[in-house]
Amino acid sequence: TEGPLYKVRSVSITGNVVLDSAALLSGLKMTSGKAFSFTSLDADVSSLKDAYGHIGRIDAVVTPSTIFALDAPEVDVRYRLEEGATITIGEIDVFGNDKTRDSVIRRDLKFYPGQTFDTDALTLSRKRLQRLAYFSSLTIEPEQAPPGTSPRNVSVSVEETPTGQFSIGAGISSNSGLMGYISFSQRNFDYARPARSFRDIVEGRAWAGGGQSFSLEAAPGSELSQVRMNFRNPRVNDSDYSFGLELHLWERERDTYNERRAGGGISVGKQFTDNAFWELSLAADNVRVSSIENWAPPDVFAVRGTSEVNTLGLTLGHDTRDSFVMPSEGHRLIANVENSSEILASEFDFTRLRLEGNWYRTVRRDKFDRPTVLSTRTKFAYMFADGDENAPIFERYFAGGAFDVRGFQYRGLGPRQGGEPLGGKFLAIGGLQYEVPLVGEYFRGALFYDAGTLLDTPGDLTADEIRHTVGFGIRFIIPPPLNMPVLLDFGFVLKDSDQDETQVFSFSMGRSI
């Protein structure tokens, strides 16, 4: 027996002096005429307390009461307020960080000793620390004290999660073939904390806790072999400036030739707001094209031998993702311009522009608090070059594959000659994905739609040039000691072109290279 639907007849607030009743009522979701529920009542109590927490009155008490009408399914809702005193912040105490340095935690806090309490700042600080993925649990709260006690200390309590990984094994990918690998990665790296004992290594304290990232990987393979080192310090000396260093050596068997690259890059940047940053980068590559088949396209023979490609780039970005590892909310927007010219001792003269965006939204959470995530991605890139001689085949854009437009082979979207993809100077890609939890924390399913095109100029873009695919997939992580990510996707092409190479099944098991 469902009974009648009760609605709110009136809402009133008493006891408030500091904040105006009209302003408080405007922040409530359960207002006159709306359906009544105790869940909504609890949410509005929290909203009223937050309004006072924002101005430092963290001891404010909100007492709700409900009066049910006798002659109709209606409810009068009343809130009685005790506003409390303004409280300032005393000391900030950090607990539970056995590995992570105090400064790494404190630099992401948006409140300081001596300030008036602002519960919004505490919430923002919690989100900033959570998205680092250094901690399995995290609480930020004022200490327990009699109402009105000021200043009041704040405790930041964390429980650390493993952030380092050493792996030896093998993997396979529809993009890169069979490969072996040995790798070390640490997303909470500290170059100033070497191992002082074997116990430091076993317990994960060696080279850990500085808030930097480092990876070193050697991966010989059937189609791709590489050695790569990456280091990044996002907050040099706990400042807003970043520094990055990357070195690589890899060789790949293309369809009609072999390509080898040796080089690296260096970058400096600055976080100029909570979410916005800029980065300046300089990269240098020595590219060798060899073992060319007789039927290879002329574009391959044009770059036979060794070439120097040096670039200077500028990136602007805005990142509000709630996690850098498995985002479920927020966005990441990137604008990048990159130039190669004689001034940089490069053999080619071109400029590349790239615009990229990713959006994530949690649609719902299940009873285990696992998110169902709707995400979108877009990417536009254009290469400005004076003639084909300044747009070598190894610097052009390519599309298709497990991490691109699924349903096509790796580099399978676009024009080909002699079996070799020729690439393009204009790239446009978009996608929509709906990802749901299936089993446990890391076994998830996905439905997706991908679209993309690869052209010589943006002026060639028409609706008929855009390829479309739909599909489904699963992704999971094989647990320790393997710690092996696995992605399996089935993409079905809705529209392609005569020269495209399609592929229903794409997968990656092991290292995603």
CSV table of N, CA, C and O in Angstrom, one decimal, residues 306-392:
chain,number,residue,atom,x,y,z
A,306,THR,N,69.1,9.2,-42.0
A,306,THR,CA,69.0,9.8,-40.7
A,306,THR,C,68.6,11.3,-40.8
A,306,THR,O,69.1,12.0,-41.6
A,307,SER,N,67.7,11.7,-40.0
A,307,SER,CA,67.2,13.1,-39.9
A,307,SER,C,67.2,13.6,-38.5
A,307,SER,O,67.0,12.8,-37.6
A,308,GLU,N,67.4,14.9,-38.4
A,308,GLU,CA,67.3,15.6,-37.1
A,308,GLU,C,66.0,16.3,-37.0
A,308,GLU,O,65.7,17.1,-37.9
A,309,VAL,N,65.2,16.0,-36.0
A,309,VAL,CA,63.9,16.7,-35.7
A,309,VAL,C,63.9,17.3,-34.3
A,309,VAL,O,63.9,16.6,-33.3
A,310,ASN,N,64.0,18.6,-34.3
A,310,ASN,CA,64.0,19.3,-33.0
A,310,ASN,C,62.8,20.3,-32.9
A,310,ASN,O,62.5,21.0,-33.9
A,311,THR,N,62.1,20.3,-31.8
A,311,THR,CA,60.9,21.1,-31.7
A,311,THR,C,60.9,21.9,-30.4
A,311,THR,O,61.4,21.5,-29.4
A,312,LEU,N,60.2,23.0,-30.4
A,312,LEU,CA,59.9,23.9,-29.3
A,312,LEU,C,58.4,24.0,-29.1
A,312,LEU,O,57.7,24.3,-30.1
A,313,GLY,N,57.9,23.7,-27.9
A,313,GLY,CA,56.5,23.6,-27.8
A,313,GLY,C,56.0,24.4,-26.6
A,313,GLY,O,56.7,24.6,-25.6
A,314,LEU,N,54.7,24.9,-26.7
A,314,LEU,CA,54.1,25.6,-25.6
A,314,LEU,C,52.7,24.9,-25.4
A,314,LEU,O,51.9,24.8,-26.3
A,315,THR,N,52.4,24.6,-24.1
A,315,THR,CA,51.1,24.0,-23.8
A,315,THR,C,50.4,24.8,-22.7
A,315,THR,O,51.0,25.2,-21.8
A,316,LEU,N,49.1,25.0,-22.9
A,316,LEU,CA,48.2,25.6,-21.9
A,316,LEU,C,47.2,24.5,-21.6
A,316,LEU,O,46.6,23.8,-22.5
A,317,GLY,N,46.9,24.4,-20.3
A,317,GLY,CA,46.0,23.3,-19.9
A,317,GLY,C,45.1,23.7,-18.7
A,317,GLY,O,45.4,24.6,-18.0
A,318,HIS,N,43.9,23.0,-18.6
A,318,HIS,CA,43.0,23.2,-17.5
A,318,HIS,C,42.5,21.9,-17.1
A,318,HIS,O,41.9,21.1,-17.9
A,319,ASP,N,42.8,21.5,-15.8
A,319,ASP,CA,42.5,20.1,-15.4
A,319,ASP,C,41.7,20.1,-14.1
A,319,ASP,O,42.2,20.6,-13.0
A,320,THR,N,40.5,19.6,-14.1
A,320,THR,CA,39.7,19.5,-12.9
A,320,THR,C,39.3,18.1,-12.5
A,320,THR,O,38.4,17.8,-11.7
A,321,ARG,N,40.0,17.1,-13.1
A,321,ARG,CA,39.7,15.7,-12.8
A,321,ARG,C,39.9,15.4,-11.4
A,321,ARG,O,40.8,15.9,-10.7
A,322,ASP,N,39.0,14.5,-10.9
A,322,ASP,CA,39.0,14.1,-9.5
A,322,ASP,C,40.1,13.1,-9.2
A,322,ASP,O,40.4,12.8,-8.0
A,323,SER,N,40.7,12.5,-10.2
A,323,SER,CA,41.7,11.5,-10.1
A,323,SER,C,42.6,11.5,-11.3
A,323,SER,O,42.1,11.6,-12.5
A,324,PHE,N,43.9,11.4,-11.2
A,324,PHE,CA,44.8,11.3,-12.3
A,324,PHE,C,44.9,9.9,-12.8
A,324,PHE,O,45.4,9.6,-13.9
A,325,VAL,N,44.4,8.9,-12.0
A,325,VAL,CA,44.6,7.5,-12.4
A,325,VAL,C,43.3,6.9,-13.0
A,325,VAL,O,43.3,6.4,-14.1
A,326,MET,N,42.1,7.1,-12.3
A,326,MET,CA,40.8,6.6,-12.8
A,326,MET,C,39.8,7.7,-12.5
A,326,MET,O,39.0,7.7,-11.6
A,327,PRO,N,39.8,8.7,-13.4
A,327,PRO,CA,38.9,9.9,-13.2
A,327,PRO,C,37.4,9.5,-13.4
A,327,PRO,O,37.1,8.6,-14.2
A,328,SER,N,36.6,10.1,-12.5
A,328,SER,CA,35.1,9.9,-12.6
A,328,SER,C,34.4,11.2,-12.7
A,328,SER,O,33.2,11.2,-12.9
A,329,GLU,N,35.0,12.3,-12.4
A,329,GLU,CA,34.4,13.6,-12.5
A,329,GLU,C,35.5,14.6,-13.0
A,329,GLU,O,36.7,14.4,-12.8
A,330,GLY,N,35.0,15.7,-13.7
A,330,GLY,CA,35.9,16.8,-14.1
A,330,GLY,C,36.2,16.7,-15.6
A,330,GLY,O,35.7,16.0,-16.4
A,331,HIS,N,37.2,17.6,-15.9
A,331,HIS,CA,37.6,17.7,-17.3
A,331,HIS,C,39.1,18.0,-17.4
A,331,HIS,O,39.7,18.4,-16.4
A,332,ARG,N,39.7,17.7,-18.6
A,332,ARG,CA,41.0,18.1,-18.9
A,332,ARG,C,41.1,18.7,-20.3
A,332,ARG,O,40.7,18.0,-21.3
A,333,LEU,N,41.5,19.9,-20.4
A,333,LEU,CA,41.6,20.6,-21.7
A,333,LEU,C,43.0,21.0,-22.0
A,333,LEU,O,43.7,21.5,-21.1
A,334,ILE,N,43.5,20.7,-23.2
A,334,ILE,CA,44.8,21.0,-23.6
A,334,ILE,C,44.9,21.7,-24.9
A,334,ILE,O,44.2,21.4,-25.9
A,335,ALA,N,45.7,22.8,-25.0
A,335,ALA,CA,46.0,23.5,-26.2
A,335,ALA,C,47.5,23.5,-26.3
A,335,ALA,O,48.2,23.9,-25.4
A,336,ASN,N,48.0,23.0,-27.5
A,336,ASN,CA,49.5,22.9,-27.7
A,336,ASN,C,49.9,23.4,-29.0
A,336,ASN,O,49.2,23.1,-30.0
A,337,VAL,N,51.0,24.2,-29.1
A,337,VAL,CA,51.6,24.6,-30.4
A,337,VAL,C,53.0,24.2,-30.3
A,337,VAL,O,53.7,24.3,-29.3
A,338,GLU,N,53.5,23.6,-31.4
A,338,GLU,CA,54.9,23.0,-31.5
A,338,GLU,C,55.5,23.5,-32.8
A,338,GLU,O,54.9,23.4,-33.9
A,339,ASN,N,56.8,23.9,-32.8
A,339,ASN,CA,57.4,24.4,-34.0
A,339,ASN,C,58.8,23.7,-34.2
A,339,ASN,O,59.5,23.4,-33.2
A,340,SER,N,59.0,23.4,-35.4
A,340,SER,CA,60.3,22.8,-35.9
A,340,SER,C,60.9,23.7,-37.0
A,340,SER,O,60.2,24.1,-37.9
A,341,SER,N,62.1,24.1,-36.8
A,341,SER,CA,62.7,25.1,-37.8
A,341,SER,C,64.2,25.0,-37.8
A,341,SER,O,64.8,24.3,-36.9
A,342,GLU,N,64.9,25.7,-38.7
A,342,GLU,CA,66.3,25.7,-38.8
A,342,GLU,C,66.9,26.4,-37.6
A,342,GLU,O,68.1,26.0,-37.2
A,343,ILE,N,66.2,27.3,-37.0
A,343,ILE,CA,66.7,28.0,-35.8
A,343,ILE,C,67.0,26.9,-34.7
A,343,ILE,O,67.9,27.1,-33.9
A,344,LEU,N,66.2,25.8,-34.6
A,344,LEU,CA,66.4,24.8,-33.6
A,344,LEU,C,67.3,23.7,-34.2
A,344,LEU,O,67.4,22.6,-33.6
A,345,ALA,N,68.0,23.9,-35.3
A,345,ALA,CA,68.9,22.9,-35.9
A,345,ALA,C,68.1,21.7,-36.4
A,345,ALA,O,68.6,20.6,-36.4
A,346,SER,N,66.8,21.9,-36.8
A,346,SER,CA,66.0,20.8,-37.3
A,346,SER,C,66.1,20.9,-38.8
A,346,SER,O,66.2,21.9,-39.4
A,347,GLU,N,65.9,19.7,-39.4
A,347,GLU,CA,66.0,19.6,-40.9
A,347,GLU,C,64.6,19.9,-41.5
A,347,GLU,O,64.5,19.9,-42.8
A,348,PHE,N,63.6,20.1,-40.7
A,348,PHE,CA,62.2,20.3,-41.3
A,348,PHE,C,61.6,21.6,-40.7
A,348,PHE,O,61.9,21.9,-39.5
A,349,ASP,N,60.8,22.2,-41.5
A,349,ASP,CA,60.2,23.5,-41.1
A,349,ASP,C,58.6,23.3,-41.0
A,349,ASP,O,58.0,23.2,-42.1
A,350,PHE,N,58.1,23.1,-39.8
A,350,PHE,CA,56.6,22.9,-39.7
A,350,PHE,C,56.2,23.4,-38.3
A,350,PHE,O,57.0,23.6,-37.4
A,351,THR,N,54.9,23.7,-38.2
A,351,THR,CA,54.2,24.0,-37.0
A,351,THR,C,53.0,23.2,-36.8
A,351,THR,O,52.2,23.0,-37.7
A,352,ARG,N,52.9,22.6,-35.6
A,352,ARG,CA,51.7,21.8,-35.3
A,352,ARG,C,50.9,22.4,-34.2
A,352,ARG,O,51.4,22.9,-33.2
A,353,LEU,N,49.5,22.4,-34.4
A,353,LEU,CA,48.6,22.9,-33.4
A,353,LEU,C,47.7,21.7,-33.0
A,353,LEU,O,47.2,21.0,-33.8
A,354,ARG,N,47.5,21.6,-31.7
A,354,ARG,CA,46.7,20.5,-31.1
A,354,ARG,C,45.7,21.0,-30.1
A,354,ARG,O,46.1,21.7,-29.1
A,355,LEU,N,44.4,20.7,-30.2
A,355,LEU,CA,43.4,21.0,-29.2
A,355,LEU,C,42.8,19.7,-28.7
A,355,LEU,O,42.4,18.9,-29.6
A,356,GLU,N,42.8,19.4,-27.4
A,356,GLU,CA,42.3,18.2,-26.9
A,356,GLU,C,41.5,18.3,-25.7
A,356,GLU,O,41.8,19.2,-24.8
A,357,GLY,N,40.4,17.6,-25.5
A,357,GLY,CA,39.6,17.7,-24.3
A,357,GLY,C,39.0,16.3,-23.9
A,357,GLY,O,38.6,15.5,-24.7
A,358,ASN,N,38.9,16.1,-22.6
A,358,ASN,CA,38.3,14.9,-22.0
A,358,ASN,C,37.4,15.4,-20.9
A,358,ASN,O,37.7,16.2,-20.1
A,359,TRP,N,36.2,14.8,-20.9
A,359,TRP,CA,35.2,15.2,-19.8
A,359,TRP,C,34.7,13.9,-19.2
A,359,TRP,O,34.5,12.9,-19.8
A,360,TYR,N,34.5,13.9,-17.9
A,360,TYR,CA,34.1,12.8,-17.1
A,360,TYR,C,32.9,13.2,-16.2
A,360,TYR,O,33.0,14.2,-15.5
A,361,ARG,N,31.9,12.3,-16.1
A,361,ARG,CA,30.8,12.6,-15.2
A,361,ARG,C,30.3,11.3,-14.6
A,361,ARG,O,30.0,10.3,-15.3
A,362,THR,N,30.1,11.2,-13.3
A,362,THR,CA,29.6,10.1,-12.6
A,362,THR,C,28.0,10.1,-12.7
A,362,THR,O,27.4,11.1,-12.2
A,363,VAL,N,27.5,9.2,-13.4
A,363,VAL,CA,26.0,9.1,-13.6
A,363,VAL,C,25.3,8.6,-12.4
A,363,VAL,O,24.3,9.1,-12.0
A,364,ARG,N,25.9,7.6,-11.7
A,364,ARG,CA,25.3,7.0,-10.5
A,364,ARG,C,26.4,6.2,-9.8
A,364,ARG,O,27.5,6.0,-10.4
A,365,ARG,N,26.1,5.9,-8.5
A,365,ARG,CA,27.0,5.0,-7.8
A,365,ARG,C,26.2,3.9,-7.2
A,365,ARG,O,25.0,4.1,-6.8
A,366,ASP,N,26.8,2.7,-7.2
A,366,ASP,CA,26.0,1.5,-6.7
A,366,ASP,C,26.2,1.4,-5.2
A,366,ASP,O,26.8,2.3,-4.6
A,367,LYS,N,25.7,0.3,-4.6
A,367,LYS,CA,25.7,0.2,-3.2
A,367,LYS,C,27.1,0.0,-2.6
A,367,LYS,O,27.3,0.1,-1.4
A,368,PHE,N,28.1,-0.3,-3.5
A,368,PHE,CA,29.5,-0.4,-3.1
A,368,PHE,C,30.2,0.8,-3.4
A,368,PHE,O,31.5,0.9,-3.3
A,369,ASP,N,29.5,1.9,-3.7
A,369,ASP,CA,30.1,3.2,-4.0
A,369,ASP,C,31.0,3.2,-5.3
A,369,ASP,O,31.9,4.0,-5.4
A,370,ARG,N,30.7,2.2,-6.2
A,370,ARG,CA,31.5,2.2,-7.4
A,370,ARG,C,30.8,3.1,-8.5
A,370,ARG,O,29.6,3.0,-8.6
A,371,PRO,N,31.5,3.9,-9.2
A,371,PRO,CA,30.9,4.9,-10.1
A,371,PRO,C,30.6,4.3,-11.5
A,371,PRO,O,31.3,3.4,-12.0
A,372,THR,N,29.5,4.7,-12.0
A,372,THR,CA,29.2,4.5,-13.5
A,372,THR,C,29.5,5.8,-14.1
A,372,THR,O,29.0,6.9,-13.7
A,373,VAL,N,30.5,5.8,-15.1
A,373,VAL,CA,31.1,7.0,-15.6
A,373,VAL,C,30.7,7.2,-17.1
A,373,VAL,O,30.9,6.3,-17.9
A,374,LEU,N,30.2,8.4,-17.4
A,374,LEU,CA,30.0,8.8,-18.8
A,374,LEU,C,31.2,9.7,-19.1
A,374,LEU,O,31.4,10.7,-18.4
A,375,SER,N,31.9,9.4,-20.2
A,375,SER,CA,33.0,10.3,-20.6
A,375,SER,C,33.0,10.6,-22.1
A,375,SER,O,32.5,9.8,-22.9
A,376,THR,N,33.6,11.7,-22.4
A,376,THR,CA,33.7,12.1,-23.8
A,376,THR,C,35.1,12.5,-24.1
A,376,THR,O,35.8,13.0,-23.2
A,377,ARG,N,35.6,12.5,-25.3
A,377,ARG,CA,36.9,12.9,-25.7
A,377,ARG,C,36.9,13.5,-27.1
A,377,ARG,O,36.1,13.1,-28.0
A,378,THR,N,37.6,14.6,-27.3
A,378,THR,CA,37.8,15.2,-28.6
A,378,THR,C,39.2,15.6,-28.8
A,378,THR,O,40.0,15.9,-27.9
A,379,LYS,N,39.6,15.6,-30.1
A,379,LYS,CA,41.0,15.9,-30.4
A,379,LYS,C,41.0,16.5,-31.8
A,379,LYS,O,40.5,15.9,-32.8
A,380,PHE,N,41.6,17.7,-32.0
A,380,PHE,CA,41.8,18.3,-33.3
A,380,PHE,C,43.3,18.7,-33.4
A,380,PHE,O,43.9,19.2,-32.5
A,381,ALA,N,43.9,18.3,-34.5
A,381,ALA,CA,45.3,18.6,-34.7
A,381,ALA,C,45.6,19.0,-36.2
A,381,ALA,O,45.0,18.4,-37.1
A,382,TYR,N,46.4,20.0,-36.4
A,382,TYR,CA,46.8,20.4,-37.7
A,382,TYR,C,48.2,20.7,-37.8
A,382,TYR,O,48.8,21.4,-37.0
A,383,MET,N,48.8,20.3,-38.9
A,383,MET,CA,50.3,20.5,-39.2
A,383,MET,C,50.4,21.5,-40.3
A,383,MET,O,50.0,21.2,-41.5
A,384,PHE,N,51.0,22.6,-40.0
A,384,PHE,CA,51.2,23.7,-41.0
A,384,PHE,C,52.7,23.4,-41.6
A,384,PHE,O,53.6,23.5,-40.8
A,385,ALA,N,52.8,23.1,-42.9
A,385,ALA,CA,54.1,22.8,-43.4
A,385,ALA,C,54.1,23.3,-44.9
A,385,ALA,O,53.1,23.2,-45.6
A,386,ASP,N,55.2,23.8,-45.3
A,386,ASP,CA,55.4,24.4,-46.6
A,386,ASP,C,55.9,23.3,-47.5
A,386,ASP,O,57.1,23.0,-47.7
A,387,GLY,N,54.9,22.5,-48.1
A,387,GLY,CA,55.3,21.4,-49.0
A,387,GLY,C,55.5,20.1,-48.3
A,387,GLY,O,55.7,20.1,-47.1
A,388,ASP,N,55.4,19.0,-49.0
A,388,ASP,CA,55.5,17.7,-48.4
A,388,ASP,C,56.9,17.4,-47.9
A,388,ASP,O,57.1,16.6,-47.0
A,389,GLU,N,57.9,18.1,-48.4
A,389,GLU,CA,59.3,17.9,-47.9
A,389,GLU,C,59.5,18.4,-46.5
A,389,GLU,O,60.4,17.9,-45.8
A,390,ASN,N,58.6,19.2,-46.0
A,390,ASN,CA,58.6,19.7,-44.6
A,390,ASN,C,57.6,19.0,-43.8
A,390,ASN,O,57.4,19.4,-42.6
A,391,ALA,N,56.9,18.0,-44.3
A,391,ALA,CA,56.0,17.2,-43.6
A,391,ALA,C,56.3,15.7,-43.8
A,391,ALA,O,55.6,14.9,-44.4
A,392,PRO,N,57.5,15.3,-43.2
A,392,PRO,CA,58.0,13.9,-43.4
A,392,PRO,C,56.9,12.9,-42.8
A,392,PRO,O,56.2,13.2,-41.9
